[in-house]
mmCIF file with all atom_site columns, C-alpha atoms in Angstrom:
data_model
loop_
_atom_site.group_PDB
_atom_site.id
_atom_site.type_symbol
_atom_site.label_atom_id
_atom_site.label_alt_id
_atom_site.label_comp_id
_atom_site.label_asym_id
_atom_site.label_entity_id
_atom_site.label_seq_id
_atom_site.pdbx_PDB_ins_code
_atom_site.Cartn_x
_atom_site.Cartn_y
_atom_site.Cartn_z
_atom_site.occupancy
_atom_site.B_iso_or_equiv
_atom_site.pdbx_formal_charge
_atom_site.auth_seq_id
_atom_site.auth_comp_id
_atom_site.auth_asym_id
_atom_site.auth_atom_id
_atom_site.pdbx_PDB_model_num
ATOM 1   C CA . UNK A 1 1   ? -6.743  -13.801 9.169   1.00 0.00 ? 1   UNK A CA 1
ATOM 2   C CA . UNK A 1 2   ? -5.852  -11.645 6.093   1.00 0.00 ? 2   UNK A CA 1
ATOM 3   C CA . UNK A 1 3   ? -3.134  -12.384 3.319   1.00 0.00 ? 3   UNK A CA 1
ATOM 4   C CA . UNK A 1 4   ? -2.168  -9.621  1.393   1.00 0.00 ? 4   UNK A CA 1
ATOM 5   C CA . UNK A 1 5   ? -0.037  -10.472 -2.066  1.00 0.00 ? 5   UNK A CA 1
ATOM 6   C CA . UNK A 1 6   ? 1.811   -7.195  -3.446  1.00 0.00 ? 6   UNK A CA 1
ATOM 7   C CA . UNK A 1 7   ? 2.814   -7.033  -7.158  1.00 0.00 ? 7   UNK A CA 1
ATOM 8   C CA . UNK A 1 8   ? 3.992   -4.265  -9.751  1.00 0.00 ? 8   UNK A CA 1
ATOM 9   C CA . UNK A 1 9   ? 7.503   -3.320  -8.292  1.00 0.00 ? 9   UNK A CA 1
ATOM 10  C CA . UNK A 1 10  ? 10.758  -2.545  -10.278 1.00 0.00 ? 10  UNK A CA 1
ATOM 11  C CA . UNK A 1 11  ? 12.865  -0.037  -11.675 1.00 0.00 ? 11  UNK A CA 1
ATOM 12  C CA . UNK A 1 12  ? 11.451  3.097   -13.658 1.00 0.00 ? 12  UNK A CA 1
ATOM 13  C CA . UNK A 1 13  ? 12.928  6.664   -14.746 1.00 0.00 ? 13  UNK A CA 1
ATOM 14  C CA . UNK A 1 14  ? 12.505  9.847   -12.954 1.00 0.00 ? 14  UNK A CA 1
ATOM 15  C CA . UNK A 1 15  ? 9.294   10.942  -14.232 1.00 0.00 ? 15  UNK A CA 1
ATOM 16  C CA . UNK A 1 16  ? 8.001   7.709   -14.542 1.00 0.00 ? 16  UNK A CA 1
ATOM 17  C CA . UNK A 1 17  ? 4.749   5.870   -13.774 1.00 0.00 ? 17  UNK A CA 1
ATOM 18  C CA . UNK A 1 18  ? 4.101   2.626   -11.987 1.00 0.00 ? 18  UNK A CA 1
ATOM 19  C CA . UNK A 1 19  ? 1.205   0.980   -10.475 1.00 0.00 ? 19  UNK A CA 1
ATOM 20  C CA . UNK A 1 20  ? 1.299   -1.391  -7.157  1.00 0.00 ? 20  UNK A CA 1
ATOM 21  C CA . UNK A 1 21  ? -1.452  -4.025  -7.141  1.00 0.00 ? 21  UNK A CA 1
ATOM 22  C CA . UNK A 1 22  ? -2.247  -5.903  -3.208  1.00 0.00 ? 22  UNK A CA 1
ATOM 23  C CA . UNK A 1 23  ? -4.494  -8.911  -3.152  1.00 0.00 ? 23  UNK A CA 1
ATOM 24  C CA . UNK A 1 24  ? -6.317  -9.631  0.100   1.00 0.00 ? 24  UNK A CA 1
ATOM 25  C CA . UNK A 1 25  ? -7.402  -13.036 0.828   1.00 0.00 ? 25  UNK A CA 1
ATOM 26  C CA . UNK A 1 26  ? -11.106 -11.565 2.162   1.00 0.00 ? 26  UNK A CA 1
ATOM 27  C CA . UNK A 1 27  ? -13.053 -9.135  1.047   1.00 0.00 ? 27  UNK A CA 1
ATOM 28  C CA . UNK A 1 28  ? -11.745 -5.610  1.269   1.00 0.00 ? 28  UNK A CA 1
ATOM 29  C CA . UNK A 1 29  ? -15.286 -4.227  2.549   1.00 0.00 ? 29  UNK A CA 1
ATOM 30  C CA . UNK A 1 30  ? -14.776 -5.990  5.537   1.00 0.00 ? 30  UNK A CA 1
ATOM 31  C CA . UNK A 1 31  ? -11.381 -4.623  6.354   1.00 0.00 ? 31  UNK A CA 1
ATOM 32  C CA . UNK A 1 32  ? -11.394 -1.691  8.189   1.00 0.00 ? 32  UNK A CA 1
ATOM 33  C CA . UNK A 1 33  ? -8.284  -0.198  6.541   1.00 0.00 ? 33  UNK A CA 1
ATOM 34  C CA . UNK A 1 34  ? -5.287  -0.971  4.127   1.00 0.00 ? 34  UNK A CA 1
ATOM 35  C CA . UNK A 1 35  ? -2.379  1.262   3.559   1.00 0.00 ? 35  UNK A CA 1
ATOM 36  C CA . UNK A 1 36  ? 0.738   1.413   1.550   1.00 0.00 ? 36  UNK A CA 1
ATOM 37  C CA . UNK A 1 37  ? 3.811   2.051   3.855   1.00 0.00 ? 37  UNK A CA 1
ATOM 38  C CA . UNK A 1 38  ? 8.130   2.410   2.373   1.00 0.00 ? 38  UNK A CA 1
ATOM 39  C CA . UNK A 1 39  ? 11.020  1.414   3.646   1.00 0.00 ? 39  UNK A CA 1
ATOM 40  C CA . UNK A 1 40  ? 14.518  2.273   2.740   1.00 0.00 ? 40  UNK A CA 1
ATOM 41  C CA . UNK A 1 41  ? 17.544  0.816   4.849   1.00 0.00 ? 41  UNK A CA 1
ATOM 42  C CA . UNK A 1 42  ? 18.005  2.121   7.769   1.00 0.00 ? 42  UNK A CA 1
ATOM 43  C CA . UNK A 1 43  ? 14.690  4.103   7.877   1.00 0.00 ? 43  UNK A CA 1
ATOM 44  C CA . UNK A 1 44  ? 11.280  3.225   9.748   1.00 0.00 ? 44  UNK A CA 1
ATOM 45  C CA . UNK A 1 45  ? 8.193   2.249   7.094   1.00 0.00 ? 45  UNK A CA 1
ATOM 46  C CA . UNK A 1 46  ? 6.225   5.189   6.818   1.00 0.00 ? 46  UNK A CA 1
ATOM 47  C CA . UNK A 1 47  ? 3.055   5.475   5.413   1.00 0.00 ? 47  UNK A CA 1
ATOM 48  C CA . UNK A 1 48  ? 2.478   6.402   1.861   1.00 0.00 ? 48  UNK A CA 1
ATOM 49  C CA . UNK A 1 49  ? -1.109  6.795   1.890   1.00 0.00 ? 49  UNK A CA 1
ATOM 50  C CA . UNK A 1 50  ? -4.300  4.510   2.806   1.00 0.00 ? 50  UNK A CA 1
ATOM 51  C CA . UNK A 1 51  ? -8.212  4.296   3.052   1.00 0.00 ? 51  UNK A CA 1
ATOM 52  C CA . UNK A 1 52  ? -10.761 2.771   4.668   1.00 0.00 ? 52  UNK A CA 1
ATOM 53  C CA . UNK A 1 53  ? -13.539 0.612   4.652   1.00 0.00 ? 53  UNK A CA 1
ATOM 54  C CA . UNK A 1 54  ? -15.682 3.386   3.827   1.00 0.00 ? 54  UNK A CA 1
ATOM 55  C CA . UNK A 1 55  ? -13.268 4.885   1.184   1.00 0.00 ? 55  UNK A CA 1
ATOM 56  C CA . UNK A 1 56  ? -11.373 7.331   2.870   1.00 0.00 ? 56  UNK A CA 1
ATOM 57  C CA . UNK A 1 57  ? -8.255  8.209   1.777   1.00 0.00 ? 57  UNK A CA 1
ATOM 58  C CA . UNK A 1 58  ? -4.960  10.041  3.311   1.00 0.00 ? 58  UNK A CA 1
ATOM 59  C CA . UNK A 1 59  ? -1.609  10.621  1.938   1.00 0.00 ? 59  UNK A CA 1
ATOM 60  C CA . UNK A 1 60  ? 1.700   11.348  3.686   1.00 0.00 ? 60  UNK A CA 1
ATOM 61  C CA . UNK A 1 61  ? 2.816   14.898  2.094   1.00 0.00 ? 61  UNK A CA 1
ATOM 62  C CA . UNK A 1 62  ? 5.232   13.828  0.456   1.00 0.00 ? 62  UNK A CA 1
ATOM 63  C CA . UNK A 1 63  ? 3.563   12.009  -2.344  1.00 0.00 ? 63  UNK A CA 1
ATOM 64  C CA . UNK A 1 64  ? 0.157   14.097  -2.123  1.00 0.00 ? 64  UNK A CA 1
ATOM 65  C CA . UNK A 1 65  ? -0.756  14.737  -5.740  1.00 0.00 ? 65  UNK A CA 1
ATOM 66  C CA . UNK A 1 66  ? 1.042   12.386  -6.965  1.00 0.00 ? 66  UNK A CA 1
ATOM 67  C CA . UNK A 1 67  ? 0.194   9.273   -5.683  1.00 0.00 ? 67  UNK A CA 1
ATOM 68  C CA . UNK A 1 68  ? -3.327  7.685   -5.195  1.00 0.00 ? 68  UNK A CA 1
ATOM 69  C CA . UNK A 1 69  ? -4.725  5.086   -3.798  1.00 0.00 ? 69  UNK A CA 1
ATOM 70  C CA . UNK A 1 70  ? -7.979  2.972   -4.877  1.00 0.00 ? 70  UNK A CA 1
ATOM 71  C CA . UNK A 1 71  ? -9.574  -0.320  -4.607  1.00 0.00 ? 71  UNK A CA 1
ATOM 72  C CA . UNK A 1 72  ? -11.377 -2.516  -6.472  1.00 0.00 ? 72  UNK A CA 1
ATOM 73  C CA . UNK A 1 73  ? -13.983 -4.230  -3.945  1.00 0.00 ? 73  UNK A CA 1
ATOM 74  C CA . UNK A 1 74  ? -14.815 -7.475  -6.520  1.00 0.00 ? 74  UNK A CA 1
ATOM 75  C CA . UNK A 1 75  ? -11.217 -8.093  -7.068  1.00 0.00 ? 75  UNK A CA 1
ATOM 76  C CA . UNK A 1 76  ? -10.395 -7.712  -3.235  1.00 0.00 ? 76  UNK A CA 1
ATOM 77  C CA . UNK A 1 77  ? -7.319  -5.737  -4.519  1.00 0.00 ? 77  UNK A CA 1
ATOM 78  C CA . UNK A 1 78  ? -6.342  -1.976  -3.637  1.00 0.00 ? 78  UNK A CA 1
ATOM 79  C CA . UNK A 1 79  ? -4.036  -0.619  -6.013  1.00 0.00 ? 79  UNK A CA 1
ATOM 80  C CA . UNK A 1 80  ? -1.273  2.550   -5.776  1.00 0.00 ? 80  UNK A CA 1
ATOM 81  C CA . UNK A 1 81  ? -0.720  4.714   -8.735  1.00 0.00 ? 81  UNK A CA 1
ATOM 82  C CA . UNK A 1 82  ? 1.837   6.279   -8.663  1.00 0.00 ? 82  UNK A CA 1
ATOM 83  C CA . UNK A 1 83  ? 2.844   9.447   -10.833 1.00 0.00 ? 83  UNK A CA 1
ATOM 84  C CA . UNK A 1 84  ? 5.936   11.632  -11.229 1.00 0.00 ? 84  UNK A CA 1
ATOM 85  C CA . UNK A 1 85  ? 8.087   9.459   -9.676  1.00 0.00 ? 85  UNK A CA 1
ATOM 86  C CA . UNK A 1 86  ? 11.223  10.555  -7.676  1.00 0.00 ? 86  UNK A CA 1
ATOM 87  C CA . UNK A 1 87  ? 14.753  9.246   -7.029  1.00 0.00 ? 87  UNK A CA 1
ATOM 88  C CA . UNK A 1 88  ? 13.592  9.338   -3.104  1.00 0.00 ? 88  UNK A CA 1
ATOM 89  C CA . UNK A 1 89  ? 10.925  7.495   -3.976  1.00 0.00 ? 89  UNK A CA 1
ATOM 90  C CA . UNK A 1 90  ? 12.708  4.695   -4.284  1.00 0.00 ? 90  UNK A CA 1
ATOM 91  C CA . UNK A 1 91  ? 12.132  1.708   -0.959  1.00 0.00 ? 91  UNK A CA 1
ATOM 92  C CA . UNK A 1 92  ? 10.873  -1.327  -0.660  1.00 0.00 ? 92  UNK A CA 1
ATOM 93  C CA . UNK A 1 93  ? 6.654   -0.959  -0.534  1.00 0.00 ? 93  UNK A CA 1
ATOM 94  C CA . UNK A 1 94  ? 4.715   -2.836  1.894   1.00 0.00 ? 94  UNK A CA 1
ATOM 95  C CA . UNK A 1 95  ? 0.691   -3.281  1.719   1.00 0.00 ? 95  UNK A CA 1
ATOM 96  C CA . UNK A 1 96  ? -0.857  -3.675  5.576   1.00 0.00 ? 96  UNK A CA 1
ATOM 97  C CA . UNK A 1 97  ? -4.201  -4.093  5.986   1.00 0.00 ? 97  UNK A CA 1
ATOM 98  C CA . UNK A 1 98  ? -6.149  -3.426  9.545   1.00 0.00 ? 98  UNK A CA 1
ATOM 99  C CA . UNK A 1 99  ? -9.016  -5.697  10.505  1.00 0.00 ? 99  UNK A CA 1
ATOM 100 C CA . UNK A 1 100 ? -10.408 -7.584  12.923  1.00 0.00 ? 100 UNK A CA 1
ATOM 101 C CA . UNK A 1 101 ? -10.300 -11.640 13.732  1.00 0.00 ? 101 UNK A CA 1
ATOM 102 C CA . UNK A 1 102 ? -12.581 -13.401 16.124  1.00 0.00 ? 102 UNK A CA 1
ATOM 103 C CA . UNK A 1 103 ? -13.023 -9.841  18.103  1.00 0.00 ? 103 UNK A CA 1
ATOM 104 C CA . UNK A 1 104 ? -9.270  -9.065  18.632  1.00 0.00 ? 104 UNK A CA 1
ATOM 105 C CA . UNK A 1 105 ? -7.791  -6.304  16.247  1.00 0.00 ? 105 UNK A CA 1
ATOM 106 C CA . UNK A 1 106 ? -5.358  -7.581  13.638  1.00 0.00 ? 106 UNK A CA 1
ATOM 107 C CA . UNK A 1 107 ? -2.381  -6.574  10.934  1.00 0.00 ? 107 UNK A CA 1
ATOM 108 C CA . UNK A 1 108 ? -1.537  -8.095  8.369   1.00 0.00 ? 108 UNK A CA 1
ATOM 109 C CA . UNK A 1 109 ? 1.796   -7.380  5.652   1.00 0.00 ? 109 UNK A CA 1
ATOM 110 C CA . UNK A 1 110 ? 2.568   -8.209  2.799   1.00 0.00 ? 110 UNK A CA 1
ATOM 111 C CA . UNK A 1 111 ? 6.078   -9.703  1.324   1.00 0.00 ? 111 UNK A CA 1
ATOM 112 C CA . UNK A 1 112 ? 6.813   -6.023  0.113   1.00 0.00 ? 112 UNK A CA 1
ATOM 113 C CA . UNK A 1 113 ? 8.136   -5.504  -3.507  1.00 0.00 ? 113 UNK A CA 1
ATOM 114 C CA . UNK A 1 114 ? 10.500  -2.976  -4.611  1.00 0.00 ? 114 UNK A CA 1
ATOM 115 C CA . UNK A 1 115 ? 10.318  0.154   -6.254  1.00 0.00 ? 115 UNK A CA 1
ATOM 116 C CA . UNK A 1 116 ? 13.663  1.769   -7.775  1.00 0.00 ? 116 UNK A CA 1
ATOM 117 C CA . UNK A 1 117 ? 13.531  5.271   -9.586  1.00 0.00 ? 117 UNK A CA 1
ATOM 118 C CA . UNK A 1 118 ? 16.769  5.786   -11.509 1.00 0.00 ? 118 UNK A CA 1
ATOM 119 C CA . UNK A 1 119 ? 18.192  7.050   -14.574 1.00 0.00 ? 119 UNK A CA 1
#
């Protein structure tokens, strides 16, 4: 199975930028899709951005034009570049991988990283 390790969260002022990284334990080109989700207390986890194995991306409407998902296949790492951050972007951000293992579909999640946007 795939293990994911996230990094890059922290405290940033409104309008600032952060970059999150998600390192996978296997070649991400063999992973069907990887995505970033976020969750705040009392709310469901929501998709922020995703990228497929062929490089197709999609974004939540709330982050379009501000966030960019990218990948470095050589490093088995997916990034979330977050610009023009708003207080409402504050959440725990999770990385997810969707893949096949021994012919069956699997999901793996990272441990989460806190992003706090506050002055």
